[in-house]
Coordinates of C-alpha atoms and ligand atoms in Angstrom, one line a residue:
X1 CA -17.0 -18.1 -29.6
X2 CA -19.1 -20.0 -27.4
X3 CA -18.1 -23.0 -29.1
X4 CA -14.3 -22.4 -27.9
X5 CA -15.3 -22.9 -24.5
X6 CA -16.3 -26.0 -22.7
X7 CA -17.3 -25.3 -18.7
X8 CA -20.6 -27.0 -19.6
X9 CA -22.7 -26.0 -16.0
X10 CA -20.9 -23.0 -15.2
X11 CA -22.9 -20.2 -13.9
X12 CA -20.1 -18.0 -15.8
X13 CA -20.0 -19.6 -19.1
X14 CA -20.0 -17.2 -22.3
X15 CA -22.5 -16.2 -24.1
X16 CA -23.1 -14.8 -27.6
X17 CA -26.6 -13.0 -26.3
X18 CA -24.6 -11.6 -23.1
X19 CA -23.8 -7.8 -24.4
X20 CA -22.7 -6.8 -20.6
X21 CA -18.7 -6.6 -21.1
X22 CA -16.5 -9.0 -19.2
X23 CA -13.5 -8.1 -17.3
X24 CA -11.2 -10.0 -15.2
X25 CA -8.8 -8.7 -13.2
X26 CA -5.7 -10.7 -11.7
X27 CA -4.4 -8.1 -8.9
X28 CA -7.7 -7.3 -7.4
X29 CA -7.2 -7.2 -4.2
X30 CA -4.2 -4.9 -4.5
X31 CA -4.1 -0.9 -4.5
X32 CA -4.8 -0.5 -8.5
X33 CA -7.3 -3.5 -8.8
X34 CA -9.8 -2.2 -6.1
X35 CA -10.0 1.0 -7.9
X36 CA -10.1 -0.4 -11.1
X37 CA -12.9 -2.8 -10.2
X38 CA -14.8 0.2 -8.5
X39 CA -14.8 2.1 -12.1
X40 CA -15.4 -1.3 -14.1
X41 CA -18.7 -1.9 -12.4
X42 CA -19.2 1.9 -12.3
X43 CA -19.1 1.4 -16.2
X44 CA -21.9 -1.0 -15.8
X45 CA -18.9 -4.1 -16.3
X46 CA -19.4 -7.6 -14.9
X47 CA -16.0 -7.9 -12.9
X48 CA -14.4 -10.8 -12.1
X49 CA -11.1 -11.0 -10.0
X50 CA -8.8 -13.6 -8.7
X51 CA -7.5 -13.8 -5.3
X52 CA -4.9 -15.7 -3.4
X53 CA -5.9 -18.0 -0.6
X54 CA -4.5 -16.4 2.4
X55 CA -4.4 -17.7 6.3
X56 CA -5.2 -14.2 6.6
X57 CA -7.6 -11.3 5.5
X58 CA -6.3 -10.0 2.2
X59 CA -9.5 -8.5 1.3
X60 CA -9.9 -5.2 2.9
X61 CA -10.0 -2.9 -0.4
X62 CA -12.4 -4.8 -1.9
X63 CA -14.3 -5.6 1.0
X64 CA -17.2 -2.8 0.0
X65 CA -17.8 -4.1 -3.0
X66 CA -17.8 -7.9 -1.5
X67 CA -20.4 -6.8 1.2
X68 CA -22.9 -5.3 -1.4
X69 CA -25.7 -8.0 -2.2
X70 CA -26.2 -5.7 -5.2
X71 CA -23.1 -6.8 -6.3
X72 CA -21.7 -9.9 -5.2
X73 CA -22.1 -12.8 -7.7
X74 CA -24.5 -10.8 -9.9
X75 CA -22.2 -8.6 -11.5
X76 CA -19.1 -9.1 -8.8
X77 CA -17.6 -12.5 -8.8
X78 CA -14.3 -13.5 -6.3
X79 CA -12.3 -16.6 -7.6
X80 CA -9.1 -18.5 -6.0
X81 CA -6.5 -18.0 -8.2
X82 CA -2.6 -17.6 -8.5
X83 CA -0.3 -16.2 -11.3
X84 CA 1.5 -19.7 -11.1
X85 CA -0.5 -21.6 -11.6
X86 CA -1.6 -22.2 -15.7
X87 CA -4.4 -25.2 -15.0
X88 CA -6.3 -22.6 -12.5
X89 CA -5.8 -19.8 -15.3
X90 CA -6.6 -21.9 -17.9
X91 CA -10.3 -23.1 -16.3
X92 CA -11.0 -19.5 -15.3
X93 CA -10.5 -18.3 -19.0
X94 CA -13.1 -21.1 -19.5
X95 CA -15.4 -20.6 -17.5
X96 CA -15.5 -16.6 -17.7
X97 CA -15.2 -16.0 -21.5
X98 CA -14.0 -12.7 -20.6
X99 CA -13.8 -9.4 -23.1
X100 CA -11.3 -7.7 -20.8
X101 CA -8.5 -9.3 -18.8
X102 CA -6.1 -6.8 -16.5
X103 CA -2.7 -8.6 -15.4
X104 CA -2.2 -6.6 -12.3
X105 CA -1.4 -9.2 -10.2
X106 CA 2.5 -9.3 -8.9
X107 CA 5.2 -9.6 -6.4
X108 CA 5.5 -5.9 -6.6
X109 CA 8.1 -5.0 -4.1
X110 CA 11.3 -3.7 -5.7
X111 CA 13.2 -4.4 -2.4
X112 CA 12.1 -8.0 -1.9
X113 CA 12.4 -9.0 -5.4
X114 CA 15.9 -9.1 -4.1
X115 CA 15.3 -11.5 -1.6
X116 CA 12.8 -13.3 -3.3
X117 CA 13.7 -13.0 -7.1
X118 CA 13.0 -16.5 -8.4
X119 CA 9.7 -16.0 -7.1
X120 CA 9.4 -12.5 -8.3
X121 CA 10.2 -13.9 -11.6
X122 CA 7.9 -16.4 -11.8
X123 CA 5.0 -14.4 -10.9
X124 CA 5.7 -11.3 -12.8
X125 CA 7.5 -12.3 -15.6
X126 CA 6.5 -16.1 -16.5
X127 CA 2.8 -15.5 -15.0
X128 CA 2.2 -12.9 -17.6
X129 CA 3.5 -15.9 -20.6
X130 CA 0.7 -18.3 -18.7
X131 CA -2.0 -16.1 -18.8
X132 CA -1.2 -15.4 -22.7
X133 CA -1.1 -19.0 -23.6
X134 CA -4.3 -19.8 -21.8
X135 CA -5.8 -16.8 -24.0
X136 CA -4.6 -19.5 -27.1
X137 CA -5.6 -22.2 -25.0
X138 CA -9.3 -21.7 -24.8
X139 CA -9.4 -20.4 -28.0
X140 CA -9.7 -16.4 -26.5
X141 CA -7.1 -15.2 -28.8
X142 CA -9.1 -13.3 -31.4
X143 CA -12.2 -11.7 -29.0
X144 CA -10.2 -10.7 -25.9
X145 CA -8.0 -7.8 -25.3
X146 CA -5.2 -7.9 -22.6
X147 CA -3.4 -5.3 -20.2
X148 CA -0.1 -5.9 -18.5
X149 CA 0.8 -3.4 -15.5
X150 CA 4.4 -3.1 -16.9
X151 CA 6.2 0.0 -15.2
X152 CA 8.9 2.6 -15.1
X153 CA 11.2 0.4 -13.1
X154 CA 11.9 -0.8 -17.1
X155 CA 14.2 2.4 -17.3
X156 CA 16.3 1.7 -14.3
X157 CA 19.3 3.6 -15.1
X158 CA 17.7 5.6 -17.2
X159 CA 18.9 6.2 -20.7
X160 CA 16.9 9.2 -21.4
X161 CA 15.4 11.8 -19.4
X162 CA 12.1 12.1 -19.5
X163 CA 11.1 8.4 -20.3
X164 CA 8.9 7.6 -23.5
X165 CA 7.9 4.4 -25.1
X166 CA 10.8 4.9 -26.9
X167 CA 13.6 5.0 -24.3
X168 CA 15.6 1.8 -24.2
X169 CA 15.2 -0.1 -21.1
X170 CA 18.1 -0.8 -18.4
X171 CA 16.2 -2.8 -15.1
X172 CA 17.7 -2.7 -11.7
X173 CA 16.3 -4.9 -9.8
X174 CA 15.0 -9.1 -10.5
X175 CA 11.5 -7.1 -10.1
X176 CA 12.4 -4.8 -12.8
X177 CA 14.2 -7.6 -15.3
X178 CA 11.0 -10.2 -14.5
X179 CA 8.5 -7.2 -15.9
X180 CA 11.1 -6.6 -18.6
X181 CA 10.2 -10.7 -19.5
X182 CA 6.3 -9.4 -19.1
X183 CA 6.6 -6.4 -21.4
X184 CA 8.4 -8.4 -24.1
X185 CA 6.4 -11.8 -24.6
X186 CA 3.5 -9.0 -24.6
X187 CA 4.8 -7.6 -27.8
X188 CA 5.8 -10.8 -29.1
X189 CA 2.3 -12.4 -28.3
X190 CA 0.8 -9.4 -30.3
X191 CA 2.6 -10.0 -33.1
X192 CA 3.0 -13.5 -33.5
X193 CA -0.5 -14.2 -32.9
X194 CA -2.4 -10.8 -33.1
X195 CA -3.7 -10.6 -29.6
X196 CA -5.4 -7.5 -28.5
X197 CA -1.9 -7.2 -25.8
X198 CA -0.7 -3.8 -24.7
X199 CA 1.7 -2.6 -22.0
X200 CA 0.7 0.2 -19.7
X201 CA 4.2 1.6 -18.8
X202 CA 3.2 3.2 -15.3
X203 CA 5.0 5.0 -13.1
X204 CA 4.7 5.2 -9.7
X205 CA 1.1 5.6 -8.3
X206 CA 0.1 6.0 -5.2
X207 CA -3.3 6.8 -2.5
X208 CA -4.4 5.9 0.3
X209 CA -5.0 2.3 -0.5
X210 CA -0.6 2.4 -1.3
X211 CA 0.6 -0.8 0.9
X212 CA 2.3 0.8 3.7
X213 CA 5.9 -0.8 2.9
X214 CA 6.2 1.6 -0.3
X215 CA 7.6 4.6 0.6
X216 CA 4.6 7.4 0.0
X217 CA 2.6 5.7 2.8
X218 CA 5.8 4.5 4.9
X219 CA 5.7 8.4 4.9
X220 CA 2.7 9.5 5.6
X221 CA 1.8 6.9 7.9
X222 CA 4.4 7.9 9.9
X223 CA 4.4 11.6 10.0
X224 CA 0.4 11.3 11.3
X225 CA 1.5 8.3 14.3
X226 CA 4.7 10.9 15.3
X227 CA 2.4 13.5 14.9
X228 CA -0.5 12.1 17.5
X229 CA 2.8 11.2 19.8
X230 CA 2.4 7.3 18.4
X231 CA 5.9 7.1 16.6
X232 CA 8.8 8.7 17.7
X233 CA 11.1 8.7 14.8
X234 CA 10.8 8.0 10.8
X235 CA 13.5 5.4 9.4
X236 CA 14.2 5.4 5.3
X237 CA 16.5 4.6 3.1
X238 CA 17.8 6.8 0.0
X239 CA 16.3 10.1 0.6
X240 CA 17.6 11.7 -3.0
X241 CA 16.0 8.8 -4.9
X242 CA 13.3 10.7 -7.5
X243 CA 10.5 9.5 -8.2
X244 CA 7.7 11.0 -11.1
X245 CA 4.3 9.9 -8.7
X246 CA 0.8 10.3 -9.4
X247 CA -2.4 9.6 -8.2
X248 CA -3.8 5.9 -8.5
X249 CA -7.4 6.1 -9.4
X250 CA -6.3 8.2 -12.8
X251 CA -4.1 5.8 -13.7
X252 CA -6.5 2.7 -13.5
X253 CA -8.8 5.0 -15.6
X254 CA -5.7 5.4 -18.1
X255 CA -5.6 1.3 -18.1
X256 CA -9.5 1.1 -18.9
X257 CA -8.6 4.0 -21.8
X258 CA -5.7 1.7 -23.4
X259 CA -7.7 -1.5 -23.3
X260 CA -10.4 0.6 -25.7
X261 CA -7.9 1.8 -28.0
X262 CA -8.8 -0.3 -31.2
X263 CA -4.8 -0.9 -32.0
X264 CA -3.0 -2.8 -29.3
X265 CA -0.2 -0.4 -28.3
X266 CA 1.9 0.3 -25.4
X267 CA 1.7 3.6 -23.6
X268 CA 4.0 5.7 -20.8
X269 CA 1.2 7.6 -17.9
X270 CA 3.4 9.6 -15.8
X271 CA 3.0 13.3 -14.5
X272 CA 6.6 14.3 -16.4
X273 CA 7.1 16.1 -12.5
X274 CA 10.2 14.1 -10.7
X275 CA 10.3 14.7 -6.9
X276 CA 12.9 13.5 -4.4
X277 CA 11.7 11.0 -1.0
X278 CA 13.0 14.4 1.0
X279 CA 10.4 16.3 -0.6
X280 CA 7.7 14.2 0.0
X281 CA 8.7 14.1 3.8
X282 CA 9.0 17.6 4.3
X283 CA 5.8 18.5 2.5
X284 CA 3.7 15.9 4.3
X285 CA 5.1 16.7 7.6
X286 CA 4.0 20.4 6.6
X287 CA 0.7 19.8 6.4
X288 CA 0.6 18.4 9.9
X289 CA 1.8 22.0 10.8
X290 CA 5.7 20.2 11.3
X291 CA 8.3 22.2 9.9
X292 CA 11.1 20.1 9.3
X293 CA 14.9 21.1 8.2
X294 CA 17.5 18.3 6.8
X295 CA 20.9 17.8 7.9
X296 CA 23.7 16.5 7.6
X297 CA 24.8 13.9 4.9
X298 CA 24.5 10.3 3.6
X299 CA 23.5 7.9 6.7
X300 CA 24.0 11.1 9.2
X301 CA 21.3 13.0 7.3
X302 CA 18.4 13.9 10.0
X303 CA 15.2 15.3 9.7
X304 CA 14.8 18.1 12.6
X305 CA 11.9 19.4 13.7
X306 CA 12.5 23.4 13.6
X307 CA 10.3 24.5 16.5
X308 CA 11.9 21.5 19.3
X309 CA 15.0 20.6 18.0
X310 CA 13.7 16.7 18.5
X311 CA 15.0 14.1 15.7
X312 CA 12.0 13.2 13.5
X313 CA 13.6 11.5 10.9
X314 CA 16.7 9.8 10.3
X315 CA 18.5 7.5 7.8
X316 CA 18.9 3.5 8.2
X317 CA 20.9 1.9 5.7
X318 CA 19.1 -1.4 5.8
X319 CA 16.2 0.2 3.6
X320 CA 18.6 0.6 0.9
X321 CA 18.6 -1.3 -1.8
X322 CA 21.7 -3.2 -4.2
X323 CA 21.1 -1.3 -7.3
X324 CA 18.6 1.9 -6.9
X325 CA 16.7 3.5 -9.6
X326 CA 18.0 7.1 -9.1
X327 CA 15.5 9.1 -11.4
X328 CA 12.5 8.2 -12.8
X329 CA 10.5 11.3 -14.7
X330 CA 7.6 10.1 -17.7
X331 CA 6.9 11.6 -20.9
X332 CA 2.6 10.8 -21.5
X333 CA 2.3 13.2 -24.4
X334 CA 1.2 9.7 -26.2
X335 CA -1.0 9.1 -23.8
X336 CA -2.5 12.7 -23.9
X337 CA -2.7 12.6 -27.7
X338 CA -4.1 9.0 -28.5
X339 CA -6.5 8.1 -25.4
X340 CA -7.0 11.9 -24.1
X341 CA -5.2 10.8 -20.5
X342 CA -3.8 13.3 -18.4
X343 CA -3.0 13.4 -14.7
X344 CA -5.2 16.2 -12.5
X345 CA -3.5 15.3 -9.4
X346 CA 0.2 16.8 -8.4
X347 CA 2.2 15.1 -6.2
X348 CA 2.3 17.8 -3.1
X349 CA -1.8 17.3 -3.4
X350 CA -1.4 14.0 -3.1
X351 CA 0.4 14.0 -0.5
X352 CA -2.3 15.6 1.6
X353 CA -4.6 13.3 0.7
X354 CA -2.5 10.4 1.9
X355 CA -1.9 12.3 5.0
X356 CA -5.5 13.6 6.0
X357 CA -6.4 9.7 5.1
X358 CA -3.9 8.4 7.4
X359 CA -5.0 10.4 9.9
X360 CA -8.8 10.0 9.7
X361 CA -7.4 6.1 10.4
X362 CA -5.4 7.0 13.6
X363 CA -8.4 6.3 16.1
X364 CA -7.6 2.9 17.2
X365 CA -3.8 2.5 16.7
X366 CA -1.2 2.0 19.3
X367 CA 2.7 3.0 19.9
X368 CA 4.9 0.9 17.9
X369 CA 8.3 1.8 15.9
X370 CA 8.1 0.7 12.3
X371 CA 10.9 -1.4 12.3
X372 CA 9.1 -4.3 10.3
X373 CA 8.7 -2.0 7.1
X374 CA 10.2 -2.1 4.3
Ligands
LIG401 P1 -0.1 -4.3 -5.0 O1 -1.0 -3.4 -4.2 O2 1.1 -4.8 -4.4 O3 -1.1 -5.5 -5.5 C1 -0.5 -6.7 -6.0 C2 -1.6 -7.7 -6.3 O4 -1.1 -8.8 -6.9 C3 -2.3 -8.1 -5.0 O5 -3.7 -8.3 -5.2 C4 -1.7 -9.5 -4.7 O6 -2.5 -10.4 -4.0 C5 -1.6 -10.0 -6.2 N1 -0.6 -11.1 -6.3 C6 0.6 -11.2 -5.8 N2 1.2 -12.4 -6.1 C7 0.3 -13.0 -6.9 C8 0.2 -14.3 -7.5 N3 1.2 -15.2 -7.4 N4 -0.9 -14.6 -8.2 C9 -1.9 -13.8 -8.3 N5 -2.0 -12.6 -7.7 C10 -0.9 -12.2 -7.0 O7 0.3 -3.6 -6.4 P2 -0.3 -2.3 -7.1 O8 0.4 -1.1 -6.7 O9 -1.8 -2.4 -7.1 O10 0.2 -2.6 -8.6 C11 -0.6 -3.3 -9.5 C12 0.3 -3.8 -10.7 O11 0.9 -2.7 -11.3 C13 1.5 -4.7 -10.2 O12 1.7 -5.6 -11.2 C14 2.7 -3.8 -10.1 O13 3.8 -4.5 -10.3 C15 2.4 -2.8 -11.3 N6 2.8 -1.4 -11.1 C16 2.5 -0.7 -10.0 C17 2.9 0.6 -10.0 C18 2.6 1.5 -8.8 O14 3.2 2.5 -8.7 N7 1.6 1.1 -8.0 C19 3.6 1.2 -11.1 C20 3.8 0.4 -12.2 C21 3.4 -0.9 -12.3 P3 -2.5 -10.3 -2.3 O15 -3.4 -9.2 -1.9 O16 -3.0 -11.7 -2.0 O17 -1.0 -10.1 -1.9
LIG402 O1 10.4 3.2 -3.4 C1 13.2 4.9 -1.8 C2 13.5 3.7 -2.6 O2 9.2 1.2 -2.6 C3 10.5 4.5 -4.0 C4 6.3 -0.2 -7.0 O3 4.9 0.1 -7.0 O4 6.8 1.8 -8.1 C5 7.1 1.1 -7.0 O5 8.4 0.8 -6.8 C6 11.9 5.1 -3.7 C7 13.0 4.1 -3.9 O6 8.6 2.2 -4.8 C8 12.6 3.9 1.6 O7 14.9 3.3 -2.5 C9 13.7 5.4 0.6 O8 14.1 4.8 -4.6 O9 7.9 3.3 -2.7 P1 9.0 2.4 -3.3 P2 9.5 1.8 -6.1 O10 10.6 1.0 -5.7 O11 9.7 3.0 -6.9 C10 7.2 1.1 -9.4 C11 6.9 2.0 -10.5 C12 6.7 -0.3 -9.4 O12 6.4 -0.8 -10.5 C13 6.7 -1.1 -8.2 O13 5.8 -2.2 -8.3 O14 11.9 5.4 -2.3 N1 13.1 4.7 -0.3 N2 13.4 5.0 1.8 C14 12.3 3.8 0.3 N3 11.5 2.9 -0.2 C15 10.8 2.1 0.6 N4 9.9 1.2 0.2 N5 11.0 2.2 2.0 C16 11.9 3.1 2.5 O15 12.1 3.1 3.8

């Protein structure tokens, strides 16, 4: 293996004699790569992960394990890098020689894919063919084994309810068509070449590390600032929309279980439990002791609080999107049966913890409306 690679002088080059797994993760600074770097060096991994250059901080979920001289550049390692770029994927392959590589790295906004979908696609879609063929590049091909976040915005308009690996796939947005590209040179990368290259098919996942435009911590966020008398009012889009959402640290564990499966094969985690954006309102308003009652219909639908009367939450049409994925609800009996994955975490529970996290966060925040969210 060692001969496959040529960064002659780097600190990171392979080694036969090195038994302490590799992983690198693309995606690290995101919600799913801090936690799955946290269990990677947890399981005594040496992690590597790529980040963007930024004019600003884009570090702050991995900024622990940055700040810990335990950690940094002994078994923690932090390198520029971008999904389009093959020549920067190709030298990190090099000069890593890594066992593991998790493609979690994306434009991963299903709303802004619409704005931005050639760049959407290039990322998500052709970034997941460049990382393959620098795998076959560097001569990786037979040693490491690959995961690509592909998700439940594959079903769309769904075909089948619940979704399996077997359900046909009908994407609705240039987000969902460019992961439909990922999912599919995957398979055909397995088979043509036999590389260790498996699709997670994840639905939606959330925490308190969830980037505030998704709608789970749009929510959350909001009901603790109105709450504290920060916010006045709550604007979303498509209130029936269901969504099947679990908790994100499980599923990054589910990722780490596919990636030691000996066959390379694609796997659904979901909680099979679909629950509409209403619901999630009304229950994480609830645990702020705010009872809220809906009504109303379509863009005059208003969330009212039912001891004041006031207008807490209210309908704005410029959240919705072209094409909307109505239902999404998984079936992980594979999952369950193959890697021994299940989720712990139901969705109201979650909630809770995405509230009581948003609050413990409130101390130094001011009045604003959230008018700049998506
Ligand atoms: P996220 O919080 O939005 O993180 C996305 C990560 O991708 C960030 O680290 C981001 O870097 C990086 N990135 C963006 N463009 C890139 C590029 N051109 N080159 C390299 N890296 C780039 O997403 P997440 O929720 O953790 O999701 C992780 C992956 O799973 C994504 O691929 C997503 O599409 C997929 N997925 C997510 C869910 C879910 O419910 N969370 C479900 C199914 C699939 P910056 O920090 O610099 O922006
Ligand atoms: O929307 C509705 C919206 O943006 C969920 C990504 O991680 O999961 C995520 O994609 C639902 C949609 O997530 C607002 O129309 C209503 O029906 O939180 P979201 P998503 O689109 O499901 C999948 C699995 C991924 O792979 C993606 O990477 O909520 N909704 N009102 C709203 N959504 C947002 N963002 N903002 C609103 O105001």
């Amino acid at each position: 293996m060692a001969a496959n690679l040529s960064a002659a002088g780097s600190i990171y080059l392979y080694h036969p004699m090195n038994t302490q797994r590799k992983a690198l993760i693309s995606g690290i600074t995101g919600q799913d790569g801090s936690y799955l770097a946290e269990q990677l060096l947890a399981r005594g991994y040496e992690v590597h992960g790529m980040i963007r250059r930024s004019s600003s901080f884009n570090t702050s979920r991995i900024d622990h394990l940055y700040n810990n001289p335990e950690l940094l550049d002994r078994r923690f390692f932090l390198h520029y890098g971008d999904l389009t770029d093959s020549s920067n994927l190709n030298r990190l392959l090099e000069r890593i020689g890594p066992d593991e590589i998790y493609n979690l790295g994306a434009q991963s906004h299903v709303k802004v894919s619409f704005d931005v979908p050639e760049y959407t696609a290039e990322v998500d879609g052709i970034g997941t063919l460049r990382f393959l063929d620098a795998i076959k590049e560097v001569g990786l091909k037979d040693h490491v084994r690959f995961y690509q976040a592909s998700t439940s915005e594959l079903y769309g308009k769904v075909q089948e309810i619940p979704q399996t690996e077997k359900t046909p796939f009908y994407p609705r947005s240039p987000y969902g068509v460019a992961k439909l590209y990922g999912y599919w040179i995957i398979v055909n990368y397995r088979e043509s070449y036999g590389i260790h290259a498996t699709n997670g098919i994840l639905f939606n996942h959330e925490s308190p590390r969830r980037g505030e435009t998704f709608v789970t911590r749009k929510i959350t966020r909001a009901a603790t600032r109105i709450s504290r008398g920060l916010q006045d009012c709550l604007l979303l889009g498509n209130l029936d929309a269901k969504r099947d959402w679990g908790y994100a640290p499980e599923y990054t564990d589910g990722m780490w279980r596919i990636l030691q499966n000996d066959e390379p094969e694609d796997f659904v985690l979901a909680t099979n439990i679909t629950t509409t954006v209403r619901d999630f309102v009304s229950v994480s308003f609830s645990h702020l002791g705010i009872q809220l009652e809906f009504r109303g219909g379509g863009v005059d639908e208003v969330g009212v609080e039912v001891s004041t009367g006031r207008t807490l939450v209210r309908v704005d049409p410029k959240y919705f999107r072209p094409t909307e994925v109505d239902l999404l609800v998984g079936d992980y009996t594979k999952a369950r049966e193959r890697l021994g994955w299940e989720p712990k975490t139901k969705w109201d529970e979650l909630a809770r913890i995405m509230v009581d996290a948003d609050l413990a966060l409130l101390g130094s925040e001011v009045k604003s409306t959230n008018a700049a969210v998506m």
